[in-house]
Amino acid sequence: MRPISLTATLNKILESFVGRWILEAVGHQLDNNQYGALKQRSTSHALVSVLHHWSTALDNGDSVRALFVDYSKAFNRVDHSTLLNKMPTTGVTKLVVGWLYSFLNDRQQRVKLSSSLSDWTLLTGGMPQGS
């Protein structure tokens, strides 16, 4: 069973604005080969790009070497304090960093299984699903 985390509609609208503000600040710093978490870019685009580079190299008689790294549950492991401390160094405004601090600070979760509920747990890392 997949965990469910609900975000209010107004929060999602605000998140879209904040996401654009962050992208405007850091977008020029992203590598052209960054495909994850960007609009109009996906793992399919990454695969096409890799296959193109490999085919070109092989057509030119070059060799191809590859290293694949799987960051398992990467978004679940984002440390809030590290993220918030790094953002101002990338050009993100204090207003946006403050909003992110408010959004991530004192987040709690609990698990419901049938009619049983666990105790609340304070989260110090991870991103809300869909954010």
mmCIF file with all atom_site columns, N, CA, C and O in Angstrom, residues 98-120:
data_model
loop_
_atom_site.group_PDB
_atom_site.id
_atom_site.type_symbol
_atom_site.label_atom_id
_atom_site.label_alt_id
_atom_site.label_comp_id
_atom_site.label_asym_id
_atom_site.label_entity_id
_atom_site.label_seq_id
_atom_site.pdbx_PDB_ins_code
_atom_site.Cartn_x
_atom_site.Cartn_y
_atom_site.Cartn_z
_atom_site.occupancy
_atom_site.B_iso_or_equiv
_atom_site.pdbx_formal_charge
_atom_site.auth_seq_id
_atom_site.auth_comp_id
_atom_site.auth_asym_id
_atom_site.auth_atom_id
_atom_site.pdbx_PDB_model_num
ATOM 1  N N  . GLY A 1 98  ? 12.608 31.884 3.787  1.00 0.00 ? 98  GLY A N  1
ATOM 2  C CA . GLY A 1 98  ? 11.753 31.987 4.958  1.00 0.00 ? 98  GLY A CA 1
ATOM 3  C C  . GLY A 1 98  ? 10.465 31.204 4.791  1.00 0.00 ? 98  GLY A C  1
ATOM 4  O O  . GLY A 1 98  ? 10.000 30.533 5.723  1.00 0.00 ? 98  GLY A O  1
ATOM 5  N N  . TRP A 1 99  ? 9.877  31.269 3.599  1.00 0.00 ? 99  TRP A N  1
ATOM 6  C CA . TRP A 1 99  ? 8.660  30.505 3.339  1.00 0.00 ? 99  TRP A CA 1
ATOM 7  C C  . TRP A 1 99  ? 8.955  29.010 3.417  1.00 0.00 ? 99  TRP A C  1
ATOM 8  O O  . TRP A 1 99  ? 8.189  28.251 4.010  1.00 0.00 ? 99  TRP A O  1
ATOM 9  N N  . LEU A 1 100 ? 10.073 28.584 2.830  1.00 0.00 ? 100 LEU A N  1
ATOM 10 C CA . LEU A 1 100 ? 10.441 27.164 2.889  1.00 0.00 ? 100 LEU A CA 1
ATOM 11 C C  . LEU A 1 100 ? 10.671 26.711 4.324  1.00 0.00 ? 100 LEU A C  1
ATOM 12 O O  . LEU A 1 100 ? 10.275 25.610 4.712  1.00 0.00 ? 100 LEU A O  1
ATOM 13 N N  . TYR A 1 101 ? 11.314 27.566 5.114  1.00 0.00 ? 101 TYR A N  1
ATOM 14 C CA . TYR A 1 101 ? 11.529 27.233 6.526  1.00 0.00 ? 101 TYR A CA 1
ATOM 15 C C  . TYR A 1 101 ? 10.178 27.017 7.208  1.00 0.00 ? 101 TYR A C  1
ATOM 16 O O  . TYR A 1 101 ? 9.974  26.023 7.911  1.00 0.00 ? 101 TYR A O  1
ATOM 17 N N  . SER A 1 102 ? 9.245  27.925 6.983  1.00 0.00 ? 102 SER A N  1
ATOM 18 C CA . SER A 1 102 ? 7.917  27.812 7.583  1.00 0.00 ? 102 SER A CA 1
ATOM 19 C C  . SER A 1 102 ? 7.201  26.551 7.100  1.00 0.00 ? 102 SER A C  1
ATOM 20 O O  . SER A 1 102 ? 6.527  25.868 7.859  1.00 0.00 ? 102 SER A O  1
ATOM 21 N N  . PHE A 1 103 ? 7.362  26.233 5.818  1.00 0.00 ? 103 PHE A N  1
ATOM 22 C CA . PHE A 1 103 ? 6.720  25.072 5.212  1.00 0.00 ? 103 PHE A CA 1
ATOM 23 C C  . PHE A 1 103 ? 7.269  23.763 5.769  1.00 0.00 ? 103 PHE A C  1
ATOM 24 O O  . PHE A 1 103 ? 6.527  22.812 6.011  1.00 0.00 ? 103 PHE A O  1
ATOM 25 N N  . LEU A 1 104 ? 8.591  23.707 6.000  1.00 0.00 ? 104 LEU A N  1
ATOM 26 C CA . LEU A 1 104 ? 9.232  22.465 6.434  1.00 0.00 ? 104 LEU A CA 1
ATOM 27 C C  . LEU A 1 104 ? 9.369  22.345 7.945  1.00 0.00 ? 104 LEU A C  1
ATOM 28 O O  . LEU A 1 104 ? 9.482  21.232 8.464  1.00 0.00 ? 104 LEU A O  1
ATOM 29 N N  . ASN A 1 105 ? 9.361  23.461 8.650  1.00 0.00 ? 105 ASN A N  1
ATOM 30 C CA . ASN A 1 105 ? 9.607  23.445 10.086 1.00 0.00 ? 105 ASN A CA 1
ATOM 31 C C  . ASN A 1 105 ? 8.431  22.820 10.847 1.00 0.00 ? 105 ASN A C  1
ATOM 32 O O  . ASN A 1 105 ? 7.273  23.082 10.546 1.00 0.00 ? 105 ASN A O  1
ATOM 33 N N  . ASP A 1 106 ? 8.768  21.997 11.809 1.00 0.00 ? 106 ASP A N  1
ATOM 34 C CA . ASP A 1 106 ? 7.777  21.356 12.692 1.00 0.00 ? 106 ASP A CA 1
ATOM 35 C C  . ASP A 1 106 ? 6.755  20.498 11.946 1.00 0.00 ? 106 ASP A C  1
ATOM 36 O O  . ASP A 1 106 ? 5.615  20.357 12.383 1.00 0.00 ? 106 ASP A O  1
ATOM 37 N N  . ARG A 1 107 ? 7.146  19.909 10.820 1.00 0.00 ? 107 ARG A N  1
ATOM 38 C CA . ARG A 1 107 ? 6.252  18.976 10.120 1.00 0.00 ? 107 ARG A CA 1
ATOM 39 C C  . ARG A 1 107 ? 6.195  17.680 10.914 1.00 0.00 ? 107 ARG A C  1
ATOM 40 O O  . ARG A 1 107 ? 7.197  17.206 11.423 1.00 0.00 ? 107 ARG A O  1
ATOM 41 N N  . GLN A 1 108 ? 5.022  17.123 10.983 1.00 0.00 ? 108 GLN A N  1
ATOM 42 C CA . GLN A 1 108 ? 4.829  15.872 11.703 1.00 0.00 ? 108 GLN A CA 1
ATOM 43 C C  . GLN A 1 108 ? 4.083  14.889 10.821 1.00 0.00 ? 108 GLN A C  1
ATOM 44 O O  . GLN A 1 108 ? 3.395  15.271 9.879  1.00 0.00 ? 108 GLN A O  1
ATOM 45 N N  . GLN A 1 109 ? 4.234  13.620 11.170 1.00 0.00 ? 109 GLN A N  1
ATOM 46 C CA . GLN A 1 109 ? 3.484  12.598 10.454 1.00 0.00 ? 109 GLN A CA 1
ATOM 47 C C  . GLN A 1 109 ? 3.111  11.493 11.417 1.00 0.00 ? 109 GLN A C  1
ATOM 48 O O  . GLN A 1 109 ? 3.723  11.336 12.467 1.00 0.00 ? 109 GLN A O  1
ATOM 49 N N  . ARG A 1 110 ? 2.104  10.736 11.037 1.00 0.00 ? 110 ARG A N  1
ATOM 50 C CA . ARG A 1 110 ? 1.743  9.529  11.763 1.00 0.00 ? 110 ARG A CA 1
ATOM 51 C C  . ARG A 1 110 ? 1.145  8.555  10.768 1.00 0.00 ? 110 ARG A C  1
ATOM 52 O O  . ARG A 1 110 ? 0.771  8.925  9.660  1.00 0.00 ? 110 ARG A O  1
ATOM 53 N N  . VAL A 1 111 ? 1.048  7.327  11.185 1.00 0.00 ? 111 VAL A N  1
ATOM 54 C CA . VAL A 1 111 ? 0.580  6.259  10.307 1.00 0.00 ? 111 VAL A CA 1
ATOM 55 C C  . VAL A 1 111 ? -0.766 5.759  10.816 1.00 0.00 ? 111 VAL A C  1
ATOM 56 O O  . VAL A 1 111 ? -0.966 5.593  12.018 1.00 0.00 ? 111 VAL A O  1
ATOM 57 N N  . LYS A 1 112 ? -1.676 5.547  9.857  1.00 0.00 ? 112 LYS A N  1
ATOM 58 C CA . LYS A 1 112 ? -2.974 4.971  10.189 1.00 0.00 ? 112 LYS A CA 1
ATOM 59 C C  . LYS A 1 112 ? -3.088 3.625  9.497  1.00 0.00 ? 112 LYS A C  1
ATOM 60 O O  . LYS A 1 112 ? -2.889 3.514  8.289  1.00 0.00 ? 112 LYS A O  1
ATOM 61 N N  . LEU A 1 113 ? -3.390 2.600  10.254 1.00 0.00 ? 113 LEU A N  1
ATOM 62 C CA . LEU A 1 113 ? -3.599 1.260  9.717  1.00 0.00 ? 113 LEU A CA 1
ATOM 63 C C  . LEU A 1 113 ? -4.928 0.776  10.263 1.00 0.00 ? 113 LEU A C  1
ATOM 64 O O  . LEU A 1 113 ? -5.058 0.589  11.483 1.00 0.00 ? 113 LEU A O  1
ATOM 65 N N  . SER A 1 114 ? -5.892 0.631  9.392  1.00 0.00 ? 114 SER A N  1
ATOM 66 C CA . SER A 1 114 ? -7.277 0.346  9.790  1.00 0.00 ? 114 SER A CA 1
ATOM 67 C C  . SER A 1 114 ? -7.744 1.457  10.709 1.00 0.00 ? 114 SER A C  1
ATOM 68 O O  . SER A 1 114 ? -7.750 2.603  10.320 1.00 0.00 ? 114 SER A O  1
ATOM 69 N N  . SER A 1 115 ? -8.073 1.141  11.946 1.00 0.00 ? 115 SER A N  1
ATOM 70 C CA . SER A 1 115 ? -8.529 2.179  12.875 1.00 0.00 ? 115 SER A CA 1
ATOM 71 C C  . SER A 1 115 ? -7.446 2.570  13.874 1.00 0.00 ? 115 SER A C  1
ATOM 72 O O  . SER A 1 115 ? -7.679 3.390  14.752 1.00 0.00 ? 115 SER A O  1
ATOM 73 N N  . SER A 1 116 ? -6.241 2.011  13.738 1.00 0.00 ? 116 SER A N  1
ATOM 74 C CA . SER A 1 116 ? -5.145 2.306  14.668 1.00 0.00 ? 116 SER A CA 1
ATOM 75 C C  . SER A 1 116 ? -4.291 3.445  14.142 1.00 0.00 ? 116 SER A C  1
ATOM 76 O O  . SER A 1 116 ? -3.996 3.516  12.946 1.00 0.00 ? 116 SER A O  1
ATOM 77 N N  . LEU A 1 117 ? -3.895 4.346  15.050 1.00 0.00 ? 117 LEU A N  1
ATOM 78 C CA . LEU A 1 117 ? -3.032 5.467  14.709 1.00 0.00 ? 117 LEU A CA 1
ATOM 79 C C  . LEU A 1 117 ? -1.753 5.406  15.532 1.00 0.00 ? 117 LEU A C  1
ATOM 80 O O  . LEU A 1 117 ? -1.788 5.147  16.737 1.00 0.00 ? 117 LEU A O  1
ATOM 81 N N  . SER A 1 118 ? -0.626 5.671  14.862 1.00 0.00 ? 118 SER A N  1
ATOM 82 C CA . SER A 1 118 ? 0.640  5.750  15.584 1.00 0.00 ? 118 SER A CA 1
ATOM 83 C C  . SER A 1 118 ? 0.750  7.108  16.260 1.00 0.00 ? 118 SER A C  1
ATOM 84 O O  . SER A 1 118 ? -0.057 8.006  16.013 1.00 0.00 ? 118 SER A O  1
ATOM 85 N N  . ASP A 1 119 ? 1.779  7.273  17.086 1.00 0.00 ? 119 ASP A N  1
ATOM 86 C CA . ASP A 1 119 ? 2.067  8.580  17.664 1.00 0.00 ? 119 ASP A CA 1
ATOM 87 C C  . ASP A 1 119 ? 2.607  9.490  16.574 1.00 0.00 ? 119 ASP A C  1
ATOM 88 O O  . ASP A 1 119 ? 3.157  9.034  15.566 1.00 0.00 ? 119 ASP A O  1
ATOM 89 N N  . TRP A 1 120 ? 2.490  10.802 16.771 1.00 0.00 ? 120 TRP A N  1
ATOM 90 C CA . TRP A 1 120 ? 3.045  11.773 15.843 1.00 0.00 ? 120 TRP A CA 1
ATOM 91 C C  . TRP A 1 120 ? 4.567  11.736 15.943 1.00 0.00 ? 120 TRP A C  1
ATOM 92 O O  . TRP A 1 120 ? 5.128  11.617 17.019 1.00 0.00 ? 120 TRP A O  1
#
